[in-house]
Coordinates of C-alpha atoms and ligand atoms in Angstrom, one line a residue:
X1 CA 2.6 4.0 2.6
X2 CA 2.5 1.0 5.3
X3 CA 4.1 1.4 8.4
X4 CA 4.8 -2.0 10.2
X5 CA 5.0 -0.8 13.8
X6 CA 4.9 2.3 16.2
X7 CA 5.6 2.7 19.2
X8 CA 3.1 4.6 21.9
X9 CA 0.9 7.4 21.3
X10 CA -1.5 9.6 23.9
X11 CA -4.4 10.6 23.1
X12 CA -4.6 13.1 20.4
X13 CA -1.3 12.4 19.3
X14 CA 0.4 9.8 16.7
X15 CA 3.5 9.9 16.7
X16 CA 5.5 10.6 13.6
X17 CA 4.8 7.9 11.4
X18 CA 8.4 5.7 10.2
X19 CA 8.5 5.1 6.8
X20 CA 7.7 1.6 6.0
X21 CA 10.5 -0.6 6.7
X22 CA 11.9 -2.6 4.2
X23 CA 13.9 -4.7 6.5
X24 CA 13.6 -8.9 5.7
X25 CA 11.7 -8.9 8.8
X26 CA 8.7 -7.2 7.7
X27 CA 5.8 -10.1 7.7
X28 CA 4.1 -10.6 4.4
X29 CA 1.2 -10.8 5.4
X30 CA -0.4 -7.3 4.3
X31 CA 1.8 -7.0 1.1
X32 CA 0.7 -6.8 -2.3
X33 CA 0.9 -9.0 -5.0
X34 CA 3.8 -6.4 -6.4
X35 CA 5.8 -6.6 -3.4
X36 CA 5.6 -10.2 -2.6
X37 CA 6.6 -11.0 -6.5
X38 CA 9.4 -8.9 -5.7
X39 CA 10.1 -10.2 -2.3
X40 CA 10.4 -14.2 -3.8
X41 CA 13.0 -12.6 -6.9
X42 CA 14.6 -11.0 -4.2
X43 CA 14.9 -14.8 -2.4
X44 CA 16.3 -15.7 -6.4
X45 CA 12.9 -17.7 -7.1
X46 CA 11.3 -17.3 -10.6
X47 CA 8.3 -13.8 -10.6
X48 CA 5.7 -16.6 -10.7
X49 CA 6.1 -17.5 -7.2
X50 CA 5.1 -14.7 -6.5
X51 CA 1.6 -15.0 -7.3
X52 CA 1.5 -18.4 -5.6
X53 CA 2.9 -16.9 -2.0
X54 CA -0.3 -14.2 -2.9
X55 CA -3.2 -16.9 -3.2
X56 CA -1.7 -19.5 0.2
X57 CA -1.3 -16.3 1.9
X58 CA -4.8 -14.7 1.3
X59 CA -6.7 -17.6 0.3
X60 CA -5.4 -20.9 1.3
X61 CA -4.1 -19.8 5.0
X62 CA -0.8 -20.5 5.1
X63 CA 0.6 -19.8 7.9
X64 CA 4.4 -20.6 7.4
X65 CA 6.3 -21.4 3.9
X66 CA 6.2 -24.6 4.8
X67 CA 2.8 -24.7 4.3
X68 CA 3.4 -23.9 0.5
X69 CA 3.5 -27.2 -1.1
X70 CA 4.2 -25.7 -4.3
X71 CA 7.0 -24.3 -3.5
X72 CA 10.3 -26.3 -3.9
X73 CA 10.9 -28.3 -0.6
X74 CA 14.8 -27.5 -0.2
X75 CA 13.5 -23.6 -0.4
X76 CA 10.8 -24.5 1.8
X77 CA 13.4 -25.8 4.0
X78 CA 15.6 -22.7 4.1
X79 CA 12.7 -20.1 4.3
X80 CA 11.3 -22.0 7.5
X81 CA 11.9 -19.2 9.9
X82 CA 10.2 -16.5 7.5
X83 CA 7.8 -14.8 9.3
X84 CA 4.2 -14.8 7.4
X85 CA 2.5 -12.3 10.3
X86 CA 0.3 -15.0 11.3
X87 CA -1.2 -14.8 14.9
X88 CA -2.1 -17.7 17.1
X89 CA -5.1 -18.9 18.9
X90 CA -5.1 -17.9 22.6
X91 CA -8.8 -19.0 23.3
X92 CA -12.2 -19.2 21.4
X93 CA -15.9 -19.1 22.9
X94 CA -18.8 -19.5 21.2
X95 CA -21.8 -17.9 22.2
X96 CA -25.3 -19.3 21.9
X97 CA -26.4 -16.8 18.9
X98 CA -23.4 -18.2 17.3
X99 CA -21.2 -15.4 17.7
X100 CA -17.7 -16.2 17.9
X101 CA -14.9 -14.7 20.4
X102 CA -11.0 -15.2 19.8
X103 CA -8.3 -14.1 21.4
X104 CA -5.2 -14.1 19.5
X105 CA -1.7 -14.3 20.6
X106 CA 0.5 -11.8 18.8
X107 CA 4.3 -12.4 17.7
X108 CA 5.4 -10.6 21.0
X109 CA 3.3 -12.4 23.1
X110 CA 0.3 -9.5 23.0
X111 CA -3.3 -10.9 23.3
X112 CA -5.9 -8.8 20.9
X113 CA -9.7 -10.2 20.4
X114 CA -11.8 -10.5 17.2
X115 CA -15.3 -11.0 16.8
X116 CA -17.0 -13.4 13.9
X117 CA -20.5 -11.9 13.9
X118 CA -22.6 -14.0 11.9
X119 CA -26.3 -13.1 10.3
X120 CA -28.5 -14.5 7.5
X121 CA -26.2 -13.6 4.5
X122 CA -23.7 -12.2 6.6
X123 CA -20.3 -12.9 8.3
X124 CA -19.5 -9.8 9.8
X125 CA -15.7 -9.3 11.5
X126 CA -15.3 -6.9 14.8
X127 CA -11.6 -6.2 14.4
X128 CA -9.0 -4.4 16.8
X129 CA -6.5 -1.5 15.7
X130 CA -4.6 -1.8 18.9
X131 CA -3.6 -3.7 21.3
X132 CA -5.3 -1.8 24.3
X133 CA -6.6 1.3 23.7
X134 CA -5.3 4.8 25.6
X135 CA -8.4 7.3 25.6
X136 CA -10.0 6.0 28.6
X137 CA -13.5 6.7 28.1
X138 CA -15.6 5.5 31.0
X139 CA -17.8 3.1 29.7
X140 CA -15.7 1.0 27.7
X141 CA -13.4 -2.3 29.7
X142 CA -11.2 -1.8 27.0
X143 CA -10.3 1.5 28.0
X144 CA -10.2 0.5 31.9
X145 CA -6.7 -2.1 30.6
X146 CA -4.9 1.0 29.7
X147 CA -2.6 1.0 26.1
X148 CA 0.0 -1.1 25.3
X149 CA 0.9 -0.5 21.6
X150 CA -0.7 -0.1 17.9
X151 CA -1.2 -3.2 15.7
X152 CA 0.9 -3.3 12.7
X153 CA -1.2 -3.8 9.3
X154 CA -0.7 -7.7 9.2
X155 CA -1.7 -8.0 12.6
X156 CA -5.2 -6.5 11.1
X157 CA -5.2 -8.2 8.6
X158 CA -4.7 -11.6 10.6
X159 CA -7.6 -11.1 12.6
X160 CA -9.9 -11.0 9.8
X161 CA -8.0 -14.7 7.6
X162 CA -8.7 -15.4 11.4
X163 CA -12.3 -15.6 11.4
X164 CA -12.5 -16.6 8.1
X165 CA -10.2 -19.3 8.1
X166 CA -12.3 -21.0 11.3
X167 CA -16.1 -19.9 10.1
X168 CA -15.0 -21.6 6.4
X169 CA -16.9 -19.0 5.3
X170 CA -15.8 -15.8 3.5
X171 CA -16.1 -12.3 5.5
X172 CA -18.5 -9.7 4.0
X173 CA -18.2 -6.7 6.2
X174 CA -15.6 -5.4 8.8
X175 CA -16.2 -3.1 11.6
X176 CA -13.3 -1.4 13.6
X177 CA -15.3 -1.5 16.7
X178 CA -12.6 -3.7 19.0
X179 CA -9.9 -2.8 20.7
X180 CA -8.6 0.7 20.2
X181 CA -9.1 3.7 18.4
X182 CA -8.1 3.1 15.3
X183 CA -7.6 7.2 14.3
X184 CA -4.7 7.3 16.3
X185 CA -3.1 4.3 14.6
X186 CA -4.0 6.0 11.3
X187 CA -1.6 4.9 8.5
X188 CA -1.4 1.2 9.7
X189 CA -5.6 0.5 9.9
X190 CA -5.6 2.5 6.4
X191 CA -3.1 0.2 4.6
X192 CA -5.0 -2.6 6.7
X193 CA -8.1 -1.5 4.8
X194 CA -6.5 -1.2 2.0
X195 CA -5.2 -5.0 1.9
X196 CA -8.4 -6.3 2.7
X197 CA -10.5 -4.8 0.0
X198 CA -7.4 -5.2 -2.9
X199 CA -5.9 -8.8 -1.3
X200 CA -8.6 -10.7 0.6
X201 CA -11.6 -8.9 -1.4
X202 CA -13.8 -7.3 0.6
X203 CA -15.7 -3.9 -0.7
X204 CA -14.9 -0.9 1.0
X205 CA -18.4 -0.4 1.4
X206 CA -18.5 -2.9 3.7
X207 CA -15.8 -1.7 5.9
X208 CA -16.8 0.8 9.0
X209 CA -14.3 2.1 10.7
X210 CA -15.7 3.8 14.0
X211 CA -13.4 6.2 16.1
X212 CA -14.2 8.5 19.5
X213 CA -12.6 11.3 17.5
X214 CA -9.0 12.8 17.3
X215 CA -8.2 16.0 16.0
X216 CA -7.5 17.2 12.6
X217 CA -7.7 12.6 11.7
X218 CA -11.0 12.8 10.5
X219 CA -10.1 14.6 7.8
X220 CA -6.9 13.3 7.1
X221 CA -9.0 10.0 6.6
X222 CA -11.2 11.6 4.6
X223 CA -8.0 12.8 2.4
X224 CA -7.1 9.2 1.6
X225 CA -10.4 8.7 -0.2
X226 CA -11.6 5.7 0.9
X227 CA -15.4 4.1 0.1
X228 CA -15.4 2.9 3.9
X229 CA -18.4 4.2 6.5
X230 CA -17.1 6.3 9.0
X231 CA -19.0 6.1 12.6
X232 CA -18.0 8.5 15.4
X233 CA -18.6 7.6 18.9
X234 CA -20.8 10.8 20.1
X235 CA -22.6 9.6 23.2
X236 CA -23.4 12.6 24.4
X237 CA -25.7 15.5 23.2
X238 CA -23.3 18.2 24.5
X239 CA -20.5 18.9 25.3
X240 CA -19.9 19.0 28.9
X241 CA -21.9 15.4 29.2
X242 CA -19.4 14.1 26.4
X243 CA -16.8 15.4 28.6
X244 CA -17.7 13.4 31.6
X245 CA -17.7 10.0 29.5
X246 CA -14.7 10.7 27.5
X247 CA -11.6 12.1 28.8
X248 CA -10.3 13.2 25.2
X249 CA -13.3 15.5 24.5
X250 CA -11.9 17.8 26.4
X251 CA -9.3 18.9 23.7
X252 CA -11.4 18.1 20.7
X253 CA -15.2 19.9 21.9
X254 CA -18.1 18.8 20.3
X255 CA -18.6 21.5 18.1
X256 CA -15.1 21.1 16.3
X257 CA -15.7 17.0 16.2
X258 CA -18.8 17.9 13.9
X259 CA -17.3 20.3 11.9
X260 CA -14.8 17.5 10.9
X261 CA -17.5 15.5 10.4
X262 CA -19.1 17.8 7.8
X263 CA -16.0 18.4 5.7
X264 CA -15.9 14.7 5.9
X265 CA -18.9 14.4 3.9
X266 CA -18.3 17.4 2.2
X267 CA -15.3 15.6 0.6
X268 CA -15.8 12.0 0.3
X269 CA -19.8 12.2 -0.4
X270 CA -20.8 9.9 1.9
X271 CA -22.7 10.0 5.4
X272 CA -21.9 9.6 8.6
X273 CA -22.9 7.2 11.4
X274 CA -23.1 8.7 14.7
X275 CA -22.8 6.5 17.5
X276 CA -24.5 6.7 20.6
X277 CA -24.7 4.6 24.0
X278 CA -27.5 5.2 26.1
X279 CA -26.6 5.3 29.7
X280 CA -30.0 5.1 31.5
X281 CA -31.0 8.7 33.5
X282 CA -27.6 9.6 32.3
X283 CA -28.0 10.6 28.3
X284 CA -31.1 8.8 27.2
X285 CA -33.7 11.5 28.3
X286 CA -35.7 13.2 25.4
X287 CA -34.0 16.2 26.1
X288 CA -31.0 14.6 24.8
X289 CA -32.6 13.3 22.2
X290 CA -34.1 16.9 20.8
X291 CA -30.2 18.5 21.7
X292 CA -28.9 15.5 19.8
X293 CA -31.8 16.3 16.8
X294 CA -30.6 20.3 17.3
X295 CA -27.2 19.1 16.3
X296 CA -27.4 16.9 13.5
X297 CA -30.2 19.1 11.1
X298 CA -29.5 19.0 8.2
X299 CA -26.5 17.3 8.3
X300 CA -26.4 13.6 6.1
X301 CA -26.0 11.3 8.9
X302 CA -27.7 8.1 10.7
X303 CA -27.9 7.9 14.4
X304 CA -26.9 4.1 15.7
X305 CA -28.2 4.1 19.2
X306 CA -26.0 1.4 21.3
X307 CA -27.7 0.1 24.6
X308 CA -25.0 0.1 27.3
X309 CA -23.8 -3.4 27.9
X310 CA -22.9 -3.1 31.2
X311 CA -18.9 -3.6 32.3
X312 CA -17.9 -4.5 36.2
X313 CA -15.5 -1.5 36.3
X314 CA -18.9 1.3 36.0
X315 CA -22.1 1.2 37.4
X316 CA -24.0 3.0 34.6
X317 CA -27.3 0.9 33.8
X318 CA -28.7 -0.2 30.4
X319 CA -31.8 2.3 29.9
X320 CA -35.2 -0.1 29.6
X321 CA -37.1 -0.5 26.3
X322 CA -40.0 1.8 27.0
X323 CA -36.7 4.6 27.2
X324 CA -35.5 3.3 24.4
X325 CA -38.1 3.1 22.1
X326 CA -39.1 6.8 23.1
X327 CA -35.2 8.2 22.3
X328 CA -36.0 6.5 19.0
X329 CA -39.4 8.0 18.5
X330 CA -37.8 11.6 19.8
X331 CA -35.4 11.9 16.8
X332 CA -37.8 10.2 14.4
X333 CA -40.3 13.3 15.6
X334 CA -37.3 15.0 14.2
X335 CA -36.6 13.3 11.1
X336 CA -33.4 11.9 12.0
X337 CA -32.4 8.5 10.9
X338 CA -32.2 6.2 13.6
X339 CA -31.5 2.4 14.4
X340 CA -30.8 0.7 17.5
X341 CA -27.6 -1.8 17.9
X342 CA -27.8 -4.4 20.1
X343 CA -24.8 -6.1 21.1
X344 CA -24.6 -10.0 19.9
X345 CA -23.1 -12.5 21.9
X346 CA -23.8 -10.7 25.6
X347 CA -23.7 -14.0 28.0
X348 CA -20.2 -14.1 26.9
X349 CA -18.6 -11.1 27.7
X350 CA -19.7 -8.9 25.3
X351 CA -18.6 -5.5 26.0
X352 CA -15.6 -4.8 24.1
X353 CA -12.7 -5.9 26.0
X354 CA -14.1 -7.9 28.7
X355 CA -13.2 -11.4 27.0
X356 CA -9.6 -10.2 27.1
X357 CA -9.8 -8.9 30.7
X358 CA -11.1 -12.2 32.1
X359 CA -8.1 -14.5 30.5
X360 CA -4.9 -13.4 31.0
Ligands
SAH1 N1 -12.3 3.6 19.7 C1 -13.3 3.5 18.7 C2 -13.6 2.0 18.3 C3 -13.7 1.0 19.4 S1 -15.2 1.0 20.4 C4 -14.6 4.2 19.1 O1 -14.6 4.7 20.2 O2 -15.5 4.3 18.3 C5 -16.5 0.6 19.4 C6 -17.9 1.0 19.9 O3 -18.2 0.3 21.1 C7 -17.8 2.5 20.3 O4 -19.0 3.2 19.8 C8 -17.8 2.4 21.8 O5 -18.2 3.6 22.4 C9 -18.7 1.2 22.0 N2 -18.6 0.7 23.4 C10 -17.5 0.6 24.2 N3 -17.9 0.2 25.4 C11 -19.2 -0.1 25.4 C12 -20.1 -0.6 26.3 N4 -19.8 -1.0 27.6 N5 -21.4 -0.8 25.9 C13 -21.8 -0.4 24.6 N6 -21.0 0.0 23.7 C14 -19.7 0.2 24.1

């Protein structure tokens, strides 16, 4: 079901997904307890390695055999070159709110960025499902850097040990809010979900994964029958605004994106979060706000309003609280469920992407 790597895909389209590899090359990071047991017999050590190489590579942090002091030392010795999929760190800033930024050097020499986000009972991890991101929406520095390549499932998986690992703290929730859009690197971010909630134990619950939208992948997540929230990035109350802020909208109208998002709900029961950045004078009058209300009657869903944090690429402007607060009050009129987001960490380069941008 895993697929370690793909190559490049446009928007709207993912490439034919490779089987998953079996080669000796494949990191074990993101394997199961099954496949590493079978991985160590396959090296001619006893099935009860197997469980150690589980618990140093999901608990303890190894991040190389030899890091597995219970492991023979000759064998130790011999396996030194085995590749766990562990990523390096390439820089870390902490902001004053105690949010945490990292960028983290990838095998091939790729830089990605995490986000520790932590709250009262909370350590919350903003991970990355690629390495760039290719739909090009206006608003987003990510999408100014252009795309460079998916991340393989144990290059997810890293990033979360990552935070972990340097907050000494375990992660409770993930969100799938960094770089990329993690619908069009599908079968990797699912087995990456799927690892963290069976390997490094984290509820699905817990997990959000939030995508712009591709076609016909909304519901091909929704086959897989995951607990995770799904939030779309909407941003727009119709469709020619959407279009304006987001290139791939053009092949994927409105209409059609919330029609997946029905049958989503229809078949996995649970609501959706609808994303939405207000640009001031832009998409953040209460005419958007009753179009927006039009749109979602009926319909099981949350609206998660996202102040625009402003990029140096654009020059849209954050809207101001009194605009705020009425958007809010214009869908609550409407009995829509509504909260705002606001971005942590914003004196150090919050906006997804920017952190990256500024050190390479
Ligand atoms: N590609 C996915 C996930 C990555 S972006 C998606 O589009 O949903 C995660 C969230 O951050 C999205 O809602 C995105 O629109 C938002 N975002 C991007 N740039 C932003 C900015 N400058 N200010 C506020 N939110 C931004």
């Amino acid at each position: 079901m895993a697929v370690t790597s793909l190559s490049t895909s446009a928007p709207g389209s993912e490439a034919a997904l490779p089987e998953e590899s079996r080669s000796p090359h494949r990191p074990l990071l993101g394997q199961s307890l099954a496949e590493l047991t079978e991985w160590v017999q396959a090296q001619g050590q006893p099935a009860y390695r197997g469980k150690q190489l589980y618990q140093w590579l999901y608990q303890q942090g190894a991040r190389s055999l030899q890091d597995i002091t219970v492991f023979p030392k000759a064998w130790r010795q011999a396996m030194a070159q085995v590749d766990l999929g562990r990523s390096t760190l390439h820089h870390r800033v902490v902001a004053s709110d105690g949010t945490v930024k990292y960028l983290l050097k990838l095998a091939d020499g790729q830089i990605i960025e995490a986000v520790g986000i932590p709250s009262a009972k909370r350590l919350t991890v903003c991970v990355s499902s690629q390495v760039g991101c290719p739909m090009a929406c206006d608003f987003c520095a990510t999408g100014k850097g252009g795309f460079v390549r998916n991340l393989a499932t144990h290059e997810i998986v890293d990033q979360v040990l990552t935070v972990q690992e340097d907050f000494g703290q375990r992660v409770s929730h993930i969100v799938f809010m960094g770089m990329g859009e993690p619908l069009l690197n599908t079968a990797n971010v699912v087995a990456a979900i799927r690892c963290l909630n069976r390997d490094v134990g984290i509820g699905q619950r817990a997990i959000t994964l939030s995508t712009v939208g591709v076609p016909g992948r909304i519901r091909a997540l929704a086959a897989e029958q995951l607990q995770v929230t799904l939030a779309v990035s909407l941003h727009a109350s119709n469709q020619t605004q959407r279009l304006q802020l987001i290139p791939s909208a053009g092949a994927y109208p409105l209409e059609t994106l919330l029609d997946e998002c029905r049958e989503y709900v229809q078949i996995t029961g649970r609501r959706v979060t609808f994303e939405y950045i207000l640009l001031a004078g832009l998409n953040d009058q209460p005419a958007n706000a009753a179009e927006l209300a039009q749109h979602l009657r009926g319909f099981q869903s949350h609206v998660n309003l996202i102040p625009y944090n402003p990029i140096s690429e654009v020059d849209y402007q954050r809207p101001s609280e009194a605009s705020i607060r009425t958007f809010v009050a214009e869908l609550e009129a409407r009995r829509i469920a509504v909260t705002v987001r606001y971005s942590r960490g914003l004196e150090e380069n919050a906006a997804c992407g920017q952190l990256r941008a500024s050190h390479r």
